[in-house]
PDB file of C-alpha atoms in Angstrom:
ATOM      1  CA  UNK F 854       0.000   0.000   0.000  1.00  0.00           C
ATOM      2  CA  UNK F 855       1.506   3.247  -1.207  1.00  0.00           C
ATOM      3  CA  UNK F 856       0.724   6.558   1.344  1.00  0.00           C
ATOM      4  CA  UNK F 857       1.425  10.148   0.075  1.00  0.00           C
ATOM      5  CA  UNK F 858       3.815  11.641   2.367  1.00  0.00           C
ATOM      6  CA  UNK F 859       1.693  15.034   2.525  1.00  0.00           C
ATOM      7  CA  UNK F 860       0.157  15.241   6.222  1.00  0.00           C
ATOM      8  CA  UNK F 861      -2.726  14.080   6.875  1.00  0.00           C
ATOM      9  CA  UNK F 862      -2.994  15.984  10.746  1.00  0.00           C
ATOM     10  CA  UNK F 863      -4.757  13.584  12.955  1.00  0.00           C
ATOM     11  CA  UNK F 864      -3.927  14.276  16.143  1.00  0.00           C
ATOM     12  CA  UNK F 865      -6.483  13.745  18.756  1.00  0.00           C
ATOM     13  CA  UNK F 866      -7.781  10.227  19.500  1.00  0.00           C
ATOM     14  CA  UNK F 867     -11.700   9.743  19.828  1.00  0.00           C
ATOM     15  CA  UNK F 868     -11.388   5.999  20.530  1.00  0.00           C
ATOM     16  CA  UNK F 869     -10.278   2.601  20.468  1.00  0.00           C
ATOM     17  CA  UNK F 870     -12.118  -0.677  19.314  1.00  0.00           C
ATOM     18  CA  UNK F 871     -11.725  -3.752  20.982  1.00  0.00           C
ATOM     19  CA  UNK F 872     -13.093  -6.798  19.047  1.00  0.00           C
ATOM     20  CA  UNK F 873     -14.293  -9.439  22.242  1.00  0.00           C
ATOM     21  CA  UNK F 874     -15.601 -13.011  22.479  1.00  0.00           C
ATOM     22  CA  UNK F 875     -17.786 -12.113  24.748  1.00  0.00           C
ATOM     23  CA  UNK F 876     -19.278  -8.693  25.699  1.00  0.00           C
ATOM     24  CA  UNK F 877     -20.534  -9.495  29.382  1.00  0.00           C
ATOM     25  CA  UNK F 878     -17.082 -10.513  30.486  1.00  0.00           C
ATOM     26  CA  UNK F 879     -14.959  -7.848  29.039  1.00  0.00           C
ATOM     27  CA  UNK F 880     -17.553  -5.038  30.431  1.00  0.00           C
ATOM     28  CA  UNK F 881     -16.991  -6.530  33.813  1.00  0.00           C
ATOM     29  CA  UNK F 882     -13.302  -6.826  33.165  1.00  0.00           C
ATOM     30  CA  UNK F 883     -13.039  -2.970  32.054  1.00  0.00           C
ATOM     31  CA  UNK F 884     -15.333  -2.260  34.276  1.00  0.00           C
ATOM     32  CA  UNK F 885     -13.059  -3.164  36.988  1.00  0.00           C
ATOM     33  CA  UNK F 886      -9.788  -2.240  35.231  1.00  0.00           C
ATOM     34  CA  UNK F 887     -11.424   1.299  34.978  1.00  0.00           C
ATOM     35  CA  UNK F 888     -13.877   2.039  37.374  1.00  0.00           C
ATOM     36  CA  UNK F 889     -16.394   3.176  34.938  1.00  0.00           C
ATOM     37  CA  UNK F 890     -19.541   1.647  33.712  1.00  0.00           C
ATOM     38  CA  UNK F 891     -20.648   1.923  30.035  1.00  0.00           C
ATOM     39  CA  UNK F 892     -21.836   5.349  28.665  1.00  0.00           C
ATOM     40  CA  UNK F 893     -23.652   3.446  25.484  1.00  0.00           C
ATOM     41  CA  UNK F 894     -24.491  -0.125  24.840  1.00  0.00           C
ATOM     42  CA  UNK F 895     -26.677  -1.855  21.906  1.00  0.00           C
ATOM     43  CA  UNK F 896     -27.097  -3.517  18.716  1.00  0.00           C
ATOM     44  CA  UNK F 897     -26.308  -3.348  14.963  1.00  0.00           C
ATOM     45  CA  UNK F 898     -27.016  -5.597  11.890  1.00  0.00           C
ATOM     46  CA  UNK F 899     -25.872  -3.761   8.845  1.00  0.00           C
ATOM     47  CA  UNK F 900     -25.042  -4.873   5.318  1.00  0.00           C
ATOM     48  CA  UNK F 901     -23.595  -1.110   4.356  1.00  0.00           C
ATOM     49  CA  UNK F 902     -21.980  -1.002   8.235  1.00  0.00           C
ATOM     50  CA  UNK F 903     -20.161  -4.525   7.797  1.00  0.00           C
ATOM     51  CA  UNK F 904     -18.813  -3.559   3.877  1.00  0.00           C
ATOM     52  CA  UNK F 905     -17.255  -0.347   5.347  1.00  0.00           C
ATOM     53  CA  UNK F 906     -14.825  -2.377   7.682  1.00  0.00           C
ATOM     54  CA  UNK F 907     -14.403  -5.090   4.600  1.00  0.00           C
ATOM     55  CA  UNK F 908     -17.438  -7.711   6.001  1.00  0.00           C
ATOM     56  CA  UNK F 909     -20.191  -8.808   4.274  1.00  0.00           C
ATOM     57  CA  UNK F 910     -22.315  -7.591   7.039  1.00  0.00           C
ATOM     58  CA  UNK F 911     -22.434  -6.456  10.884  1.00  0.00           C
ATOM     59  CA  UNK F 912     -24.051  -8.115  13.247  1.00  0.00           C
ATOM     60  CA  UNK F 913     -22.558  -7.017  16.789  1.00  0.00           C
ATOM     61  CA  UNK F 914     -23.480  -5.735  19.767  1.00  0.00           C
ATOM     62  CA  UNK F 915     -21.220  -2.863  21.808  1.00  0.00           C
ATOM     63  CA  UNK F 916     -20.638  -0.966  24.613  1.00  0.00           C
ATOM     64  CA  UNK F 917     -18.420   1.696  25.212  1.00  0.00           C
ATOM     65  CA  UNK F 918     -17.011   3.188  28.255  1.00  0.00           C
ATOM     66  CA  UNK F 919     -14.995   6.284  28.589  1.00  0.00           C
ATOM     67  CA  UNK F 920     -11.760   7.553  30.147  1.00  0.00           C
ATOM     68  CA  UNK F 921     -11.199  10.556  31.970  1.00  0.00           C
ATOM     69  CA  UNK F 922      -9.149  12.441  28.986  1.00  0.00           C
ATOM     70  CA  UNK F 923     -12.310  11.202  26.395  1.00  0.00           C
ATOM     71  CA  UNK F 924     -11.007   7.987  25.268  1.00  0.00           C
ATOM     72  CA  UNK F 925     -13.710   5.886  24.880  1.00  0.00           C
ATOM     73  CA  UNK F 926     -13.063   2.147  24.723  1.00  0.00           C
ATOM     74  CA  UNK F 927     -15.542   0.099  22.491  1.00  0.00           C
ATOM     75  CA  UNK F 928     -15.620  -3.015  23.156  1.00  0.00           C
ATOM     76  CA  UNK F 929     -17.275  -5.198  20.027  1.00  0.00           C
ATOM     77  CA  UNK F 930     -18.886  -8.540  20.237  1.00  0.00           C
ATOM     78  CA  UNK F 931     -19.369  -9.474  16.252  1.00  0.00           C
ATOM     79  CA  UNK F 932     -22.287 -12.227  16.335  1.00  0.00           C
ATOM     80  CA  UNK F 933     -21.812 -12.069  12.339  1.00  0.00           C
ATOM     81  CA  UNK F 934     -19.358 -13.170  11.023  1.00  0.00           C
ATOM     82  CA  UNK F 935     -17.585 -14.381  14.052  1.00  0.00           C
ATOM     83  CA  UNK F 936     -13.808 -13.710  14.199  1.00  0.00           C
ATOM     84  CA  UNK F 937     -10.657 -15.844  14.970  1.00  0.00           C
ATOM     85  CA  UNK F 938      -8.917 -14.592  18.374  1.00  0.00           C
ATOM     86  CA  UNK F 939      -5.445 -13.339  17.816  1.00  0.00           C
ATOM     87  CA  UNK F 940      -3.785 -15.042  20.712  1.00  0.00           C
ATOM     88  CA  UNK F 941      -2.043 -11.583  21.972  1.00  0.00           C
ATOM     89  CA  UNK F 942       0.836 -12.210  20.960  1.00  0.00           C
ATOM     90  CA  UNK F 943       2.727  -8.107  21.032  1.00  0.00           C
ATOM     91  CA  UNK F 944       4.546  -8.927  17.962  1.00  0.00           C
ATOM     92  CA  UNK F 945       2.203  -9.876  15.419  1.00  0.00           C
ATOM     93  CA  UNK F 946       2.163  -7.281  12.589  1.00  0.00           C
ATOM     94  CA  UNK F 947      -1.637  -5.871  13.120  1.00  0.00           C
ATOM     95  CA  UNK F 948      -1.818  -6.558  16.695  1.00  0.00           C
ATOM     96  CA  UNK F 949      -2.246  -3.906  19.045  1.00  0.00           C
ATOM     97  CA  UNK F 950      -2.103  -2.667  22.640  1.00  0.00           C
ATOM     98  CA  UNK F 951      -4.048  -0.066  24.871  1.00  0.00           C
ATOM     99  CA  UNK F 952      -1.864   1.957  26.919  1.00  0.00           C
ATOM    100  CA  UNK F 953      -3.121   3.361  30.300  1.00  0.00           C
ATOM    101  CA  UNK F 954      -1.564   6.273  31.715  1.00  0.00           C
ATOM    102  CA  UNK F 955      -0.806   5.997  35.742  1.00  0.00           C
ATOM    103  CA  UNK F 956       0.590   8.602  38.474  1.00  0.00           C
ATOM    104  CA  UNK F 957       1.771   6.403  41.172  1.00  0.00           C
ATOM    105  CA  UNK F 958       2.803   2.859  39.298  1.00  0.00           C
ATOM    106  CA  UNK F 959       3.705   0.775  42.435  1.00  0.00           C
ATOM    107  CA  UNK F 960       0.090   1.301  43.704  1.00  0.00           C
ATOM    108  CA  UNK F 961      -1.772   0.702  40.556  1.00  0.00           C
ATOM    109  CA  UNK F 962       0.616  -2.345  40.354  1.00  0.00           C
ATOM    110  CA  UNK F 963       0.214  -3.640  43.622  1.00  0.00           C
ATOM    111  CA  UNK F 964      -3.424  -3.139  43.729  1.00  0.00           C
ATOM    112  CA  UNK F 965      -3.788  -5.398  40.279  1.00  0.00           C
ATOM    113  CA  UNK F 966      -1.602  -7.493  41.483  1.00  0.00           C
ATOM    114  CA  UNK F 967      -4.242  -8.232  44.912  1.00  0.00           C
ATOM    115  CA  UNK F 968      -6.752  -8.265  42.720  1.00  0.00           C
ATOM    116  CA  UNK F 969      -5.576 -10.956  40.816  1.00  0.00           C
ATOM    117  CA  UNK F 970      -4.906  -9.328  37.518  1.00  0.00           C
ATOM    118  CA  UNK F 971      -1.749 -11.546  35.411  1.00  0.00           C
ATOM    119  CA  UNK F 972       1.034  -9.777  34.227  1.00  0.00           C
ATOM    120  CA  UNK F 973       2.648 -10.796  31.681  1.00  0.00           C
ATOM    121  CA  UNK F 974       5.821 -10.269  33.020  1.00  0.00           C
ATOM    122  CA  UNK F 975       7.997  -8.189  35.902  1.00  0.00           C
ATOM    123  CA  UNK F 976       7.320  -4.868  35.840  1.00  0.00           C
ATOM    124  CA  UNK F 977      10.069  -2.829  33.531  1.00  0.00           C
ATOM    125  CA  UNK F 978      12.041   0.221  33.872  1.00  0.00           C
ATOM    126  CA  UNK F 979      14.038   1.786  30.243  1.00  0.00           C
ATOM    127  CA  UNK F 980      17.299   2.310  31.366  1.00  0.00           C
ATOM    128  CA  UNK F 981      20.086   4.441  29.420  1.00  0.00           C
ATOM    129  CA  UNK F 982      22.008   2.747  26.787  1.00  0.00           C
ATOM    130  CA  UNK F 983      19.134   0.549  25.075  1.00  0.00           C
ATOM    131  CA  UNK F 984      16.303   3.093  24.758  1.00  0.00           C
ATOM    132  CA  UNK F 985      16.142   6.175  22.546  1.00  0.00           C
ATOM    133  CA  UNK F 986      15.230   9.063  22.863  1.00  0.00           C
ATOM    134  CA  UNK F 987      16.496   9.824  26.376  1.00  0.00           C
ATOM    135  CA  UNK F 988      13.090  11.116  27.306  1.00  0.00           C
ATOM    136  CA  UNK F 989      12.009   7.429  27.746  1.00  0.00           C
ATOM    137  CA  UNK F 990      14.604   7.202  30.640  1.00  0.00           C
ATOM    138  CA  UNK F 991      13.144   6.151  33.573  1.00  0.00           C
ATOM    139  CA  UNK F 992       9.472   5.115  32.348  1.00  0.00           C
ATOM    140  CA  UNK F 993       8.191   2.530  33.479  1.00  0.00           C
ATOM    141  CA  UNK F 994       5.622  -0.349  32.167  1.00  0.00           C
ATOM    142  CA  UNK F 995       4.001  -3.767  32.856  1.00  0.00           C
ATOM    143  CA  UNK F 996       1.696  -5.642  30.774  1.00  0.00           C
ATOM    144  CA  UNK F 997      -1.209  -7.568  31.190  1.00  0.00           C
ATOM    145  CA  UNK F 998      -3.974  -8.876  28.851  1.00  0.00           C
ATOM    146  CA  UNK F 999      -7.692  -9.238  28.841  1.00  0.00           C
ATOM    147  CA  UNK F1000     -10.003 -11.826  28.715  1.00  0.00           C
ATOM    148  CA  UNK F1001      -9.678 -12.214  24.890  1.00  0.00           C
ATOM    149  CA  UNK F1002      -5.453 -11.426  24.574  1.00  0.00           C
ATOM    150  CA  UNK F1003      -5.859  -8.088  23.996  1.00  0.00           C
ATOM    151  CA  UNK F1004      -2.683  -6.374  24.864  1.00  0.00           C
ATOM    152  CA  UNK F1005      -2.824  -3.582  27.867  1.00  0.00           C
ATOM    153  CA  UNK F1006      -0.440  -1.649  29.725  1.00  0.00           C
ATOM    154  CA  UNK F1007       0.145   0.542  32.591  1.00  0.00           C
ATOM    155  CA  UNK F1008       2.767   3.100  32.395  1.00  0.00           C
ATOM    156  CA  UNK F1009       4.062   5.890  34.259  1.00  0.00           C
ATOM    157  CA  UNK F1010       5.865   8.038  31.725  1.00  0.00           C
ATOM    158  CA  UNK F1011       9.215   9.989  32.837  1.00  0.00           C
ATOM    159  CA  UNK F1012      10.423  13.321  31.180  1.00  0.00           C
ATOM    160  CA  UNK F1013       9.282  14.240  27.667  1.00  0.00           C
ATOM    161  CA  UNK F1014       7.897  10.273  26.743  1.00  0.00           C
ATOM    162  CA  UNK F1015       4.128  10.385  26.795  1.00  0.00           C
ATOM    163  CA  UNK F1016       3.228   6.866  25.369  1.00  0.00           C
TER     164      UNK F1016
END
């Protein structure tokens, strides 16, 4: 696929879609993660709906619940057609991961920890010499995934590194 490199200026997110198994369980999981319920929830069957994402049709139901900085997480339970799970595995080309922005990491991390939430590893730290830029220095992450593989994290950015 050939992209023009003229700017295209998107710069503000409005949301992120999360394609789920099963919509009960993953608005009780964000639920939880977040501490918000759903803002909007329903239904769609559309033939025009379904050829704009490359499906013959749409038949889901969603739910979407909102951050504090107006990032709304939809979550997506396509009834038809049904998808394949991806597995989460971070490095396959197309896969993706939701980043959540935390003040004070050891108590988010301790508190999901209690809870019972499974990381998917220790907790990291960049450290100089194998990050660049510098502005990463110090950040720190840990990953986790949800009921369906989606990749999530919870980071507590240091100097100029936002994401």
């Amino acid at each position: 696929m050939a992209v023009s490199s003229t700017p295209i200026n998107l710069t503000l997110a409005a949301h992120v879609g999360i394609s789920v198994s099963d919509l009960d369980a993953s608005i009780a999981f964000y639920t939880a993660l977040t501490g918000r319920e759903p803002v909007a929830q329903g239904t769609m069957h559309s033939v025009p709906f379904g050829k704009s994402q490359g499906l013959p049709v749409a038949k889901l139901r969603y739910a979407t619940i909102n951050l504090d900085n107006s990032l709304g997480i939809d979550l997506i339970q396509f009834q038809e057609p049904v998808g394949e799970r991806t597995g989460g595995v971070a490095n396959r080309p197309g896969s993706m991961h939701l980043c959540l922005r935390v003040d004070d990491f050891d108590a988010v991390y301790t508190r999901m920890k209690d809870a019972g939430y499974d990381f998917l590893g220790d907790d990291y730290t960049f450290i100089e010499g194998e990050v660049t830029p510098d502005a990463a220095l110090g950040t720190r992450v840990a990953y986790f995934n949800d009921p369906d593989g989606t990749n999530l994290e919870i980071i507590r950015p240091e100097g100029g590194f936002a994401s």
